[in-house]
C-alpha positions as CSV (number, residue, x, y, z in Angstrom):
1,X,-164.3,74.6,-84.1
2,X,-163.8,77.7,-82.9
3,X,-159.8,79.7,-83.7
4,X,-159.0,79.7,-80.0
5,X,-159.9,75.6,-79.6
6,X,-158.1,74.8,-82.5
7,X,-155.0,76.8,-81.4
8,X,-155.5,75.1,-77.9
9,X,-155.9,71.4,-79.5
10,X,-152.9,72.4,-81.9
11,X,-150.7,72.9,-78.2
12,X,-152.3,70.0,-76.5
13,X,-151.3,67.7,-79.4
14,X,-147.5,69.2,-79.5
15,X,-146.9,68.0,-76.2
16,X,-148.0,64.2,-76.7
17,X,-145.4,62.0,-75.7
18,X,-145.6,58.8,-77.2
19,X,-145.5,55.6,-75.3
20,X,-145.1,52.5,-76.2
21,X,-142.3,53.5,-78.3
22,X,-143.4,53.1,-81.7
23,X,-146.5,52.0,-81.6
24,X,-148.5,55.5,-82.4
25,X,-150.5,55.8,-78.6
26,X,-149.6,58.7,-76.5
27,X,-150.6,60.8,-73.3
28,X,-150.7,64.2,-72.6
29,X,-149.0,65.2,-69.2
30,X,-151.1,66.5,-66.6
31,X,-148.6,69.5,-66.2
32,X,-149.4,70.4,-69.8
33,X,-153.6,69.9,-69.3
34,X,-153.1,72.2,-66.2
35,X,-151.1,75.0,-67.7
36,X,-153.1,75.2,-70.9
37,X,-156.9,74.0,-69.9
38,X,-157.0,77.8,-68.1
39,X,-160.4,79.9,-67.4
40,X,-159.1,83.1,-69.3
41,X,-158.8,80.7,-72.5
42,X,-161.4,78.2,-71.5
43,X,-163.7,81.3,-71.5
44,X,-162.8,82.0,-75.1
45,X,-163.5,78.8,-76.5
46,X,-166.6,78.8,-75.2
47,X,-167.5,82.4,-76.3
48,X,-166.9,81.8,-79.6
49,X,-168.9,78.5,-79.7
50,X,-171.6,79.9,-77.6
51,X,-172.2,83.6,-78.6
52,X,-175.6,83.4,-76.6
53,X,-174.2,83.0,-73.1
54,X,-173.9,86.1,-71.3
55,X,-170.9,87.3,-68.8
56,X,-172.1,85.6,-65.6
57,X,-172.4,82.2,-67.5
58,X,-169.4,82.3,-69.0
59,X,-167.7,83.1,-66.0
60,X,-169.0,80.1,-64.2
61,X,-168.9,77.7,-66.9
62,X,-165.3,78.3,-67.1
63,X,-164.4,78.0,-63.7
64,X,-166.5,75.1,-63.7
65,X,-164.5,73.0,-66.4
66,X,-161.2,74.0,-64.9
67,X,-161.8,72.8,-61.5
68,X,-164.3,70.3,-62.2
69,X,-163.6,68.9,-66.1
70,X,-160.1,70.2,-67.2
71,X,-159.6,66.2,-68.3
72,X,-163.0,65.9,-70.2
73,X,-163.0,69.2,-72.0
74,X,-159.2,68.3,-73.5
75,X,-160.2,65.2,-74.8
76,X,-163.4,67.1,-76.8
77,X,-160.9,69.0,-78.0
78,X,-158.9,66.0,-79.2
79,X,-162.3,64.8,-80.7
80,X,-161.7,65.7,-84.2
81,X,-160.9,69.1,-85.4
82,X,-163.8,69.7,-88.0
83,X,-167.0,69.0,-85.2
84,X,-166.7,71.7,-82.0
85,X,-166.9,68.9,-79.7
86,X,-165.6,71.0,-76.9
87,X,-168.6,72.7,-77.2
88,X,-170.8,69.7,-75.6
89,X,-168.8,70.0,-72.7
90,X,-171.8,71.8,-71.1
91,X,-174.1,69.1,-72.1
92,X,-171.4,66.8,-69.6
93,X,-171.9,69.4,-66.9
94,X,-175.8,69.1,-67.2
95,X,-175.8,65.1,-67.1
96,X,-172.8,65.7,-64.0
97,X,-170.0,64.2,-66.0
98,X,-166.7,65.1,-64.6
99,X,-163.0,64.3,-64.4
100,X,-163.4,61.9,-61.7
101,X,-166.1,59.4,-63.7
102,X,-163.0,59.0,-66.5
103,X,-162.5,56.2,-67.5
104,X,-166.0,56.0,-69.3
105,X,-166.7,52.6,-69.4
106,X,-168.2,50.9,-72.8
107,X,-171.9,49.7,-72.5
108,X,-173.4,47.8,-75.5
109,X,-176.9,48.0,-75.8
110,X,-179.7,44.9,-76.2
111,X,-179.4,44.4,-79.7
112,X,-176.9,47.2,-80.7
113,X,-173.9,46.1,-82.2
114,X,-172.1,49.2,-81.4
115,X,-171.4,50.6,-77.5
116,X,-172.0,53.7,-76.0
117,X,-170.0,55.2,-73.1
118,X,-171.4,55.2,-69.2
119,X,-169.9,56.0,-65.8
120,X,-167.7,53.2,-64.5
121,X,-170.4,52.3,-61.7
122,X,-173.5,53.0,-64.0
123,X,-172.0,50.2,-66.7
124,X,-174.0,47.4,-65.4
125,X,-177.3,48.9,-65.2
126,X,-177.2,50.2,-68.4
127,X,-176.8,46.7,-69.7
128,X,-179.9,45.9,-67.9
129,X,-181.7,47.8,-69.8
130,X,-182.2,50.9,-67.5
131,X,-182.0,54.5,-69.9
132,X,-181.5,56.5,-67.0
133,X,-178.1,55.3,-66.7
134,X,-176.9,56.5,-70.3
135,X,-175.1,59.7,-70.7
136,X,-177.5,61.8,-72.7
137,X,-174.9,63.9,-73.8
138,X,-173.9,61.5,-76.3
139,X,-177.3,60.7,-77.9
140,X,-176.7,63.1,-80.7
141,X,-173.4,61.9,-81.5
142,X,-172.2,58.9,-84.0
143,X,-171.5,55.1,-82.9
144,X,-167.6,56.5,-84.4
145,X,-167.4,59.7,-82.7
146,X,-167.9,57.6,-79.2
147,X,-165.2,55.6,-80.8
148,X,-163.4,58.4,-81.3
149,X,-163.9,59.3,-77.2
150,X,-163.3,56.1,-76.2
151,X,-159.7,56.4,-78.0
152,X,-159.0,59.7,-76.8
153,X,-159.7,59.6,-73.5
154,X,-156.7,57.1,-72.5
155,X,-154.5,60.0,-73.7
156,X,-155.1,62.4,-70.4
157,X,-155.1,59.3,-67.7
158,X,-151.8,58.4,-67.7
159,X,-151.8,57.4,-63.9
160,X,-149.7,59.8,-61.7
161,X,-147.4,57.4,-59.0
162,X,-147.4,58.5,-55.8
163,X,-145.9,57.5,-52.5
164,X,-147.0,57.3,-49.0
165,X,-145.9,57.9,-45.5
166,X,-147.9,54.9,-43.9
167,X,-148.9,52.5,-47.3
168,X,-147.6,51.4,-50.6
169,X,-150.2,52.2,-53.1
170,X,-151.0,49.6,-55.3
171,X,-152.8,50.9,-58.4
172,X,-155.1,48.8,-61.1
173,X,-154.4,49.9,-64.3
174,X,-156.9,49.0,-67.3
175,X,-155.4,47.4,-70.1
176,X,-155.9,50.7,-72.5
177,X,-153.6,52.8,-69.7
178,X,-151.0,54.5,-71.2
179,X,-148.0,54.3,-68.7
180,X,-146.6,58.1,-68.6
181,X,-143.1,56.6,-69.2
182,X,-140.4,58.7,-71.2
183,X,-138.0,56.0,-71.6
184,X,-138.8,52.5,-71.1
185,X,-135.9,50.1,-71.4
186,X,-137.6,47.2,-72.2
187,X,-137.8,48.4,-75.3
188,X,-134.0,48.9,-74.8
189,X,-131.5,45.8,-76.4
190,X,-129.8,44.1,-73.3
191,X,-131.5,46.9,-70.8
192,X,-134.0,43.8,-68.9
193,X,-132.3,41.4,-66.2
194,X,-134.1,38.7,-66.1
195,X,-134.2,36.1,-63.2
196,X,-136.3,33.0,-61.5
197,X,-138.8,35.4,-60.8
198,X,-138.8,38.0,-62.5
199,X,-137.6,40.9,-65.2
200,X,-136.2,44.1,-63.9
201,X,-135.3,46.9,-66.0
202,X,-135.6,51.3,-66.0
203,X,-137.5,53.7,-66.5
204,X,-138.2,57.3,-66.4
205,X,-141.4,58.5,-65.5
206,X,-142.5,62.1,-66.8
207,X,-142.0,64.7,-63.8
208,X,-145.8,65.6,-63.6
209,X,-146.4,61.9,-63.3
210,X,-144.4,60.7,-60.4
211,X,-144.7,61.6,-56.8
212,X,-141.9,58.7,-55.4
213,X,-139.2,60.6,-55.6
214,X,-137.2,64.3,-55.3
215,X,-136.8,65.6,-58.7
216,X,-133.1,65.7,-59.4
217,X,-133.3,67.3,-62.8
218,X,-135.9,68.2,-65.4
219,X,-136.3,64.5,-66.6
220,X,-136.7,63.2,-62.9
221,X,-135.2,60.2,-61.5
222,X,-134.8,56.8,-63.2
223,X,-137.0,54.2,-61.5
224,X,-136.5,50.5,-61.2
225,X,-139.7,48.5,-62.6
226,X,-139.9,44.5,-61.7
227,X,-142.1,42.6,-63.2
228,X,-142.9,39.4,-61.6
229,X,-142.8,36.3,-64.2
230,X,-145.9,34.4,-62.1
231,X,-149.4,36.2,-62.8
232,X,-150.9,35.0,-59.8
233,X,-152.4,37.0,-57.5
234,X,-151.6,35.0,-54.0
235,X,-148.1,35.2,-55.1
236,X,-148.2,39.2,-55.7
237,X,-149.8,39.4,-52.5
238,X,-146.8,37.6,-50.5
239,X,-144.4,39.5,-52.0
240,X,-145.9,43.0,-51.6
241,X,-147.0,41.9,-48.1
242,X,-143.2,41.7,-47.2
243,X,-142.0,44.4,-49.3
244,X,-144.3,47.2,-48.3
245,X,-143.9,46.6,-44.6
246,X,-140.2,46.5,-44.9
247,X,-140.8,49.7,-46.9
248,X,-142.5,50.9,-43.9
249,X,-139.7,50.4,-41.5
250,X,-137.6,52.9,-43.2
251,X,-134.5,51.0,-42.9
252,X,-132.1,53.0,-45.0
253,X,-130.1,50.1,-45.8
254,X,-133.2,48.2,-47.0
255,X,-134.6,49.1,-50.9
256,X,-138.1,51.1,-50.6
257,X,-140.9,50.1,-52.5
258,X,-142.6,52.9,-54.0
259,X,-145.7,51.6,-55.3
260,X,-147.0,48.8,-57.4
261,X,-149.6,48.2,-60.1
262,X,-151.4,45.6,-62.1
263,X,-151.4,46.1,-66.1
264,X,-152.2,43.3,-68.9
265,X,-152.6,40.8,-66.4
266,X,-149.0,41.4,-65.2
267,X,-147.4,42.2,-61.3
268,X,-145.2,44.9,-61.2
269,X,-143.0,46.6,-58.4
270,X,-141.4,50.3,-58.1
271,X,-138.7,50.7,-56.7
272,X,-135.4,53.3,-57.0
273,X,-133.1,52.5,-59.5
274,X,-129.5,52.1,-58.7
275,X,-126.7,52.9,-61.4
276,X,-123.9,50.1,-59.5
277,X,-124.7,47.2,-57.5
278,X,-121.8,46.2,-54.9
279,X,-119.6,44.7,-57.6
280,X,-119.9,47.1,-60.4
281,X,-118.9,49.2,-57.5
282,X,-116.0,47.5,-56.2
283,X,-115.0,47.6,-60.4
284,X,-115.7,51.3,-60.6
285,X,-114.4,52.9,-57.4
286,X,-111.0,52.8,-55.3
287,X,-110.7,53.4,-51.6
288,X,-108.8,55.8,-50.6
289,X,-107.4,55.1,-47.2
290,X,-108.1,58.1,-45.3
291,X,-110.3,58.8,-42.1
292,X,-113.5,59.6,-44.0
293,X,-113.6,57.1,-46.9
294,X,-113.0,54.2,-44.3
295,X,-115.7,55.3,-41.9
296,X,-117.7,55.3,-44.8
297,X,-117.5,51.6,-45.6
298,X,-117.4,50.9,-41.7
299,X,-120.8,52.5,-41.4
300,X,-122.2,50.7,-44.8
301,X,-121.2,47.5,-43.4
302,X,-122.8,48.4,-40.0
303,X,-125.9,48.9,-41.9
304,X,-126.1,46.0,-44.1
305,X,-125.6,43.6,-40.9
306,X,-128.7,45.9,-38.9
307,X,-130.9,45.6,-42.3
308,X,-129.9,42.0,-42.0
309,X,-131.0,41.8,-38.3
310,X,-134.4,43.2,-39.3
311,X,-135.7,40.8,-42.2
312,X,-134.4,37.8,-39.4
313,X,-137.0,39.7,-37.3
314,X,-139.6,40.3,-39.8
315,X,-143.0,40.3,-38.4
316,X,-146.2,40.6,-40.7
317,X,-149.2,40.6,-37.7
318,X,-149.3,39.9,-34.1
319,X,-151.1,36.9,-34.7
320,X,-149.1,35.5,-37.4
321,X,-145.3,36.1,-37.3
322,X,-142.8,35.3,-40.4
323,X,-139.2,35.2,-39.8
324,X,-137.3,36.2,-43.2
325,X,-134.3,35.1,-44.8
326,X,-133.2,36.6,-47.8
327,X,-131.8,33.5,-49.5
328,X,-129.6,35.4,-52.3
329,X,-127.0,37.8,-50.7
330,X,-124.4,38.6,-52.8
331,X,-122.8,41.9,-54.4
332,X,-124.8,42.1,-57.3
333,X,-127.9,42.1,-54.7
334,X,-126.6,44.8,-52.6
335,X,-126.9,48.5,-54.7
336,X,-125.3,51.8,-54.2
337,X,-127.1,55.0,-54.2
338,X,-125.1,57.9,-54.9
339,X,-127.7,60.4,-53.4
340,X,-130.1,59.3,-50.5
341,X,-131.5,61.4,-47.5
342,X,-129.0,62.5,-44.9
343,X,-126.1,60.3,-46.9
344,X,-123.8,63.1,-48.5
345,X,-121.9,62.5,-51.2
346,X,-120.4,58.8,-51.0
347,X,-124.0,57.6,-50.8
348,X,-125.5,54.4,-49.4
349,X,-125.3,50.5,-49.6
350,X,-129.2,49.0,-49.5
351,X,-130.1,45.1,-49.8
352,X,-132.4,44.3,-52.9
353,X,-134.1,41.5,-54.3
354,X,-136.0,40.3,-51.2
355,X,-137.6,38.0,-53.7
356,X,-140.6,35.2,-53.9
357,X,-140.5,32.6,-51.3
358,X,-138.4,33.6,-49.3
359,X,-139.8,34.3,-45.9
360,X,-140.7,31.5,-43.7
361,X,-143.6,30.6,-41.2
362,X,-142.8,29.9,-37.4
363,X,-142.6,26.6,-37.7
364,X,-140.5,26.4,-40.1
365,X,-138.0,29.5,-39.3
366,X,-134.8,26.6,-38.7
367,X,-135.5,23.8,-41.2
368,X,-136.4,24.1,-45.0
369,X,-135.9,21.8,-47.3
370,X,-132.6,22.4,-48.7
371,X,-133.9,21.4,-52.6
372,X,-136.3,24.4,-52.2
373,X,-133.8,26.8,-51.8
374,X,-132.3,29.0,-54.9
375,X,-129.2,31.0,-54.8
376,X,-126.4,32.3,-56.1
377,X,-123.9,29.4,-56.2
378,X,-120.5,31.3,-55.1
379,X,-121.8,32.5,-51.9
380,X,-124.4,29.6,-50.9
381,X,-123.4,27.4,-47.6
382,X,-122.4,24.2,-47.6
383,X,-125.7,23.1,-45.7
384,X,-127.1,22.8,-49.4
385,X,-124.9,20.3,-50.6
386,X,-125.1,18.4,-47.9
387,X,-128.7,18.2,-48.0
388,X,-128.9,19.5,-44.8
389,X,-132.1,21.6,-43.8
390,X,-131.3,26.1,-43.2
391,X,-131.9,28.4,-41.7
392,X,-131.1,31.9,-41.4
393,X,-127.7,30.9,-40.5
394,X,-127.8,30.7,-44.7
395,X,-127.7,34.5,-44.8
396,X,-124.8,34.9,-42.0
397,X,-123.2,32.5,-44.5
398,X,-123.8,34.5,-47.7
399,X,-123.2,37.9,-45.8
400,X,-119.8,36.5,-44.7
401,X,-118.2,35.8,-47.8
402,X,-119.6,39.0,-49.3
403,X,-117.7,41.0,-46.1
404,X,-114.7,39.2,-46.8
405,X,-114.5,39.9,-50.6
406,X,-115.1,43.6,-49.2
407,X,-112.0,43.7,-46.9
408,X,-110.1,42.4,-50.1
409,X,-111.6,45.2,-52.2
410,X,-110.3,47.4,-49.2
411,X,-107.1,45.9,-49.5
412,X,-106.4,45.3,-52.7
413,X,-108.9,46.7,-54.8
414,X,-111.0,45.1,-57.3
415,X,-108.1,43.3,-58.5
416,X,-107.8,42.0,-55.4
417,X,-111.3,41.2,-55.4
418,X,-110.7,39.1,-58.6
419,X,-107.4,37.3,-57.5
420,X,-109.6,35.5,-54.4
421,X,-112.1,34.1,-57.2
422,X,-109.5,32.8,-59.3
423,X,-108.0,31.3,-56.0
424,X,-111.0,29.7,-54.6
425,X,-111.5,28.1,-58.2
426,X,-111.6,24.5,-56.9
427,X,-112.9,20.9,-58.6
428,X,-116.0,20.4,-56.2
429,X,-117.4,16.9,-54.7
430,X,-119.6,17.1,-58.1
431,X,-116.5,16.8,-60.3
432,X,-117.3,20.8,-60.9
433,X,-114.8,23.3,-60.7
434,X,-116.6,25.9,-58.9
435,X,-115.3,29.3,-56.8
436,X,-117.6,28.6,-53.7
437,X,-116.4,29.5,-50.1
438,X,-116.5,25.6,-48.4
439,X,-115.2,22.5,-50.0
440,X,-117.4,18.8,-49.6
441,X,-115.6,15.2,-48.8
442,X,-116.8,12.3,-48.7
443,X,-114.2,9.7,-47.4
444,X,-116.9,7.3,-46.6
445,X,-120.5,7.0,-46.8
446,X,-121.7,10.3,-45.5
447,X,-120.5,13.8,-46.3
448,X,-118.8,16.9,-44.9
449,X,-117.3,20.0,-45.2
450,X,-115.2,23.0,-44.3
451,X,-113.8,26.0,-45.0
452,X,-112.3,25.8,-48.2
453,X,-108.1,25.9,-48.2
454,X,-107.8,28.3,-50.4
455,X,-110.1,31.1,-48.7
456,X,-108.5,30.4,-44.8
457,X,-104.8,30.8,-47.0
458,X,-106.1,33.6,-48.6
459,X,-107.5,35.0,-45.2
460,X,-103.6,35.3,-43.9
461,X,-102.3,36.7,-46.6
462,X,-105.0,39.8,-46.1
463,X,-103.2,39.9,-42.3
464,X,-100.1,40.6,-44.2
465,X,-101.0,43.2,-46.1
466,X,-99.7,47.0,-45.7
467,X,-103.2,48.1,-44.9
468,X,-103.8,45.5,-42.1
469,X,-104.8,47.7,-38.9
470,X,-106.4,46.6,-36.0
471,X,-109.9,47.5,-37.5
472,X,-109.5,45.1,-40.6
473,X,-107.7,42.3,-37.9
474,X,-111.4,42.6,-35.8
475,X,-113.0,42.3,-39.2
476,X,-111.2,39.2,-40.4
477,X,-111.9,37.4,-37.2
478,X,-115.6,38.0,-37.1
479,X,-115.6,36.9,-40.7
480,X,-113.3,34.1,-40.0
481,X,-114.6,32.6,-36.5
482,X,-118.1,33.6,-36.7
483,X,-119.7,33.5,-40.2
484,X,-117.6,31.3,-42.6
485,X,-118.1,28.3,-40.3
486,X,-119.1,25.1,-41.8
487,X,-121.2,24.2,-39.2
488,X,-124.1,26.5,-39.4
489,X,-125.1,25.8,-35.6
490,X,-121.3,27.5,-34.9
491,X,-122.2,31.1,-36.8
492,X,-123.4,33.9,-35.1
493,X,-126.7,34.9,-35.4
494,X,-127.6,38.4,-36.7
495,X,-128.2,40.6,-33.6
496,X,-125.2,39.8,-31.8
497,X,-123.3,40.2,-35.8
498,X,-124.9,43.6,-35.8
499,X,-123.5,44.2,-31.9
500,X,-120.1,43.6,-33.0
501,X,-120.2,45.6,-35.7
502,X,-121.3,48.3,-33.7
503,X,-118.2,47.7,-31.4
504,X,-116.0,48.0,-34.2
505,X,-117.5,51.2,-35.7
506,X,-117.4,53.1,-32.0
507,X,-113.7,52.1,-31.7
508,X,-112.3,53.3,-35.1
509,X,-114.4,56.6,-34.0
510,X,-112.7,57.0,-30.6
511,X,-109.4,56.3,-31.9
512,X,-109.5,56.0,-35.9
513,X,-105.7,57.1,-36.5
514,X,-104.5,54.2,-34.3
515,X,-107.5,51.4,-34.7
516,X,-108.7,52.6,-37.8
517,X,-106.0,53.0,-40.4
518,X,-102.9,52.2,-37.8
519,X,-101.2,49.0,-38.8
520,X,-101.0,46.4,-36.3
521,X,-97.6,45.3,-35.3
């Protein structure tokens, strides 16, 4: 090998970044291929390896390679460093072997029990016995220098993610990919939540490899990976059917999937990784009860009821429509961005986890069997212990109690916030002692239920409390008379939630010393 490709291979190889942790298989970043595969040094190599082309050829070959075969001629460098592999790269050219035919795909032979390497779409008629198909480029070379190839070729195609203004890309990844991640916590001790349906944990992709999102800093941003626990494929398809046209409505208050891909048989999602859900949050953060921290968490609430109001509306096709429910609302389901377009500092609240099965047909948009249905126990309705079939009154339900532990964290803080669990703590109809928001009896043989005691007590005490202003009075009684009622007929339904909200929002801007942060009398 020539001085100039093994000083080239020498940099190529210091900028591998190893992936899996550990286990000895790395990829080169395209940034790295791009700044050193260049024609002024491309041209040396190949003068020193081929002393009989003239000016003109060289000139051409090199420009060549770096438009056409930057890829390719890297991983003949990687070769080996005693054979000048690089220096078949013109045999490549000649059979019209490029970046864009990598992967090569192995082909064994009738009767050969070692493979040779073919374009991807010339495998299987090279296993029917057609020649023509075969790169002659390799027919000099060793059955472990293809090896060798076959190895070293996975190192320059770690996949670059990408995101799209009008799709969700959805990338199949073979299973010798090397993801360009440069930390992966699932290799991380206690990094993965895992759920019903899935395992969700961080990583961060390498800058030249991810298109999905701005880069904040040199390492990029962290991205949230879920992997779905069920390998089938009709259950992929539902939930990136959903997902990516939710993505497309560019809701701000609903999580954007970025892309997806397949890998080793397993489903997995992208989307932007949060560092606080709602109740790390709430544990984190004070509020500060001045004009613009309020109207922040006025406008957050606003949005989470209008990102409600569109997965109630969800429609797939104008032939078949869906209407959603989300099923699991809760704080730890609801995730703050510190930085988002057009948010400023405080950031933005987005609903997450719109997971599997969740999104119902027509027909079936006001009844479902209430021993289908999985959520968090705390902020389920009552509807599912009474065996009664939901709806998405369920949500308005779940959304409820989450706004009221909100106005307590507004009050009180998150010690507040901790105080109504501990006084909801209850012994259920189930002999339980649970912290839910409704309480069951049975003084006969059928069921029912209400409002628990201990959450309408705890209600009045929040209307006591030296922050209570006319804003927080309109809040409590839209919690209080039309979410947290028993009856899921009596709640209100999402658009006319959303309408209220909006009511409350334009009155603490008109008057926000007053309505806003004024205490009612």
């Amino acid at each position: 090998m020539s001085h100039t490709a093994k000083r080239l291979a020498r940099k190529l190889k210091d900028e591998k970044v190893e992936w899996p942790p550990t286990e000895h298989r790395f990829f080169i970043p395209d940034s790295e291929i791009n700044h050193r595969v260049r024609e002024d040094t491309v041209r040396e190599v190949l003068r020193e390896l081929h002393p009989e082309l003239n000016d003109r050829k060289l000139d051409q070959a090199s420009v060549r390679i770096c438009s056409e075969a930057p890829k390719l001629f890297t991983i003949l460098l990687l070769c080996g460093s005693d054979q000048p592999f690089c220096s078949k790269i013109l045999d490549f050219l000649d059979n019209h072997v490029a970046d864009e035919d990598l992967p090569l795909a192995r082909v064994y032979p009738p009767g050969e029990r070692h493979y040779t390497l073919a374009k991807k779409d010339h495998k299987d008629c090279l296993g029917n016995h057609d020649g023509n198909c075969e790169i002659m480029a390799f027919s000099s070379w060793s059955w472990y220098d293809i090896e060798d190839f076959c190895r070293d070729q996975w190192q320059v195609l770690a996949p670059v993610f990408t995101s799209y203004v009008d799709h969700v890309r959805h990338y199949d990844l073979e299973g010798s990919t090397i993801l360009p991640y440069i930390r992966d916590q699932q290799y991380e001790s206690g990094a993965v939540k895992s759920g019903g349906y899935s395992r969700v944990w961080g990583v961060e992709i390498h800058p030249a490899h991810q298109k999905l999102l701005p880069l904040s800093d040199s390492s990029g941003p962290t991205i949230a990976v879920k992997q779905l626990n069920s390998s089938e494929q009709e259950d992929f398809d539902r939930e990136y059917e959903m997902l990516s046209k939710l993505a497309l409505t560019k809701d701000p208050h609903l999580i954007r999937l970025l892309a997806t891909y397949k890998f080793k048989n397993q489903y997995h999602f992208l989307f932007p990784f949060a560092k606080f859900n709602l109740k790390t949050y709430w544990k984190n953060f004070q509020l500060d009860w001045e004009k613009k921290a309020v109207f922040w968490v006025i406008r957050q609430l606003l949005g989470l009821a209008s990102a409600l109001h569109v997965i109630h509306e969800f429609k797939t096709a104008a032939k078949e429509e869906r209407f959603g429910r989300h099923g699991d609302l809760k704080p730890e389901n609801i995730l703050w961005f510190k930085s988002f377009e057009h948010t400023g500092h405080a950031g933005i609240l987005q609903i997450t986890d719109l997971g599997l099965g969740r999104f119902h047909r027509l027909e079936s948009r006001s009844k479902q069997d209430p021993k289908d249905i999985f959520g968090s126990p705390t902020y389920v309705p009552p509807e599912l212990a009474l065996q009664k079939l939901v709806s998405r009154s369920y949500d308005i339900w779940s959304f409820g109690c989450v706004l009221l532990e909100f106005i307590t964290w507004m009050l009180d803080g998150n010690a507040g916030v901790d105080a109504f669990a501990d006084a909801r703590m209850a012994l259920a109809h189930d002999n339980v002692v649970d912290d839910t928001f409704y309480t069951v009896y049975s003084p006969g043989p059928g069921m029912y239920a209400t409002v628990r005691p201990e959450v309408t007590a705890w209600i009045q005490r929040l209307r006591g409390r030296r922050r209570y202003s006319p804003m927080i009075r309109d809040l409590l009684d839209l919690v209080e008379n039309g979410m947290l009622q028993a009856n899921s007929a009596d709640r209100i339904r999402s658009e006319p939630l959303k309408d209220r909200l909006e009511q409350i929002v334009e009155k603490a801007e008109k008057h926000p010393s007053s309505y806003m942060l004024g205490r009612v009398e």
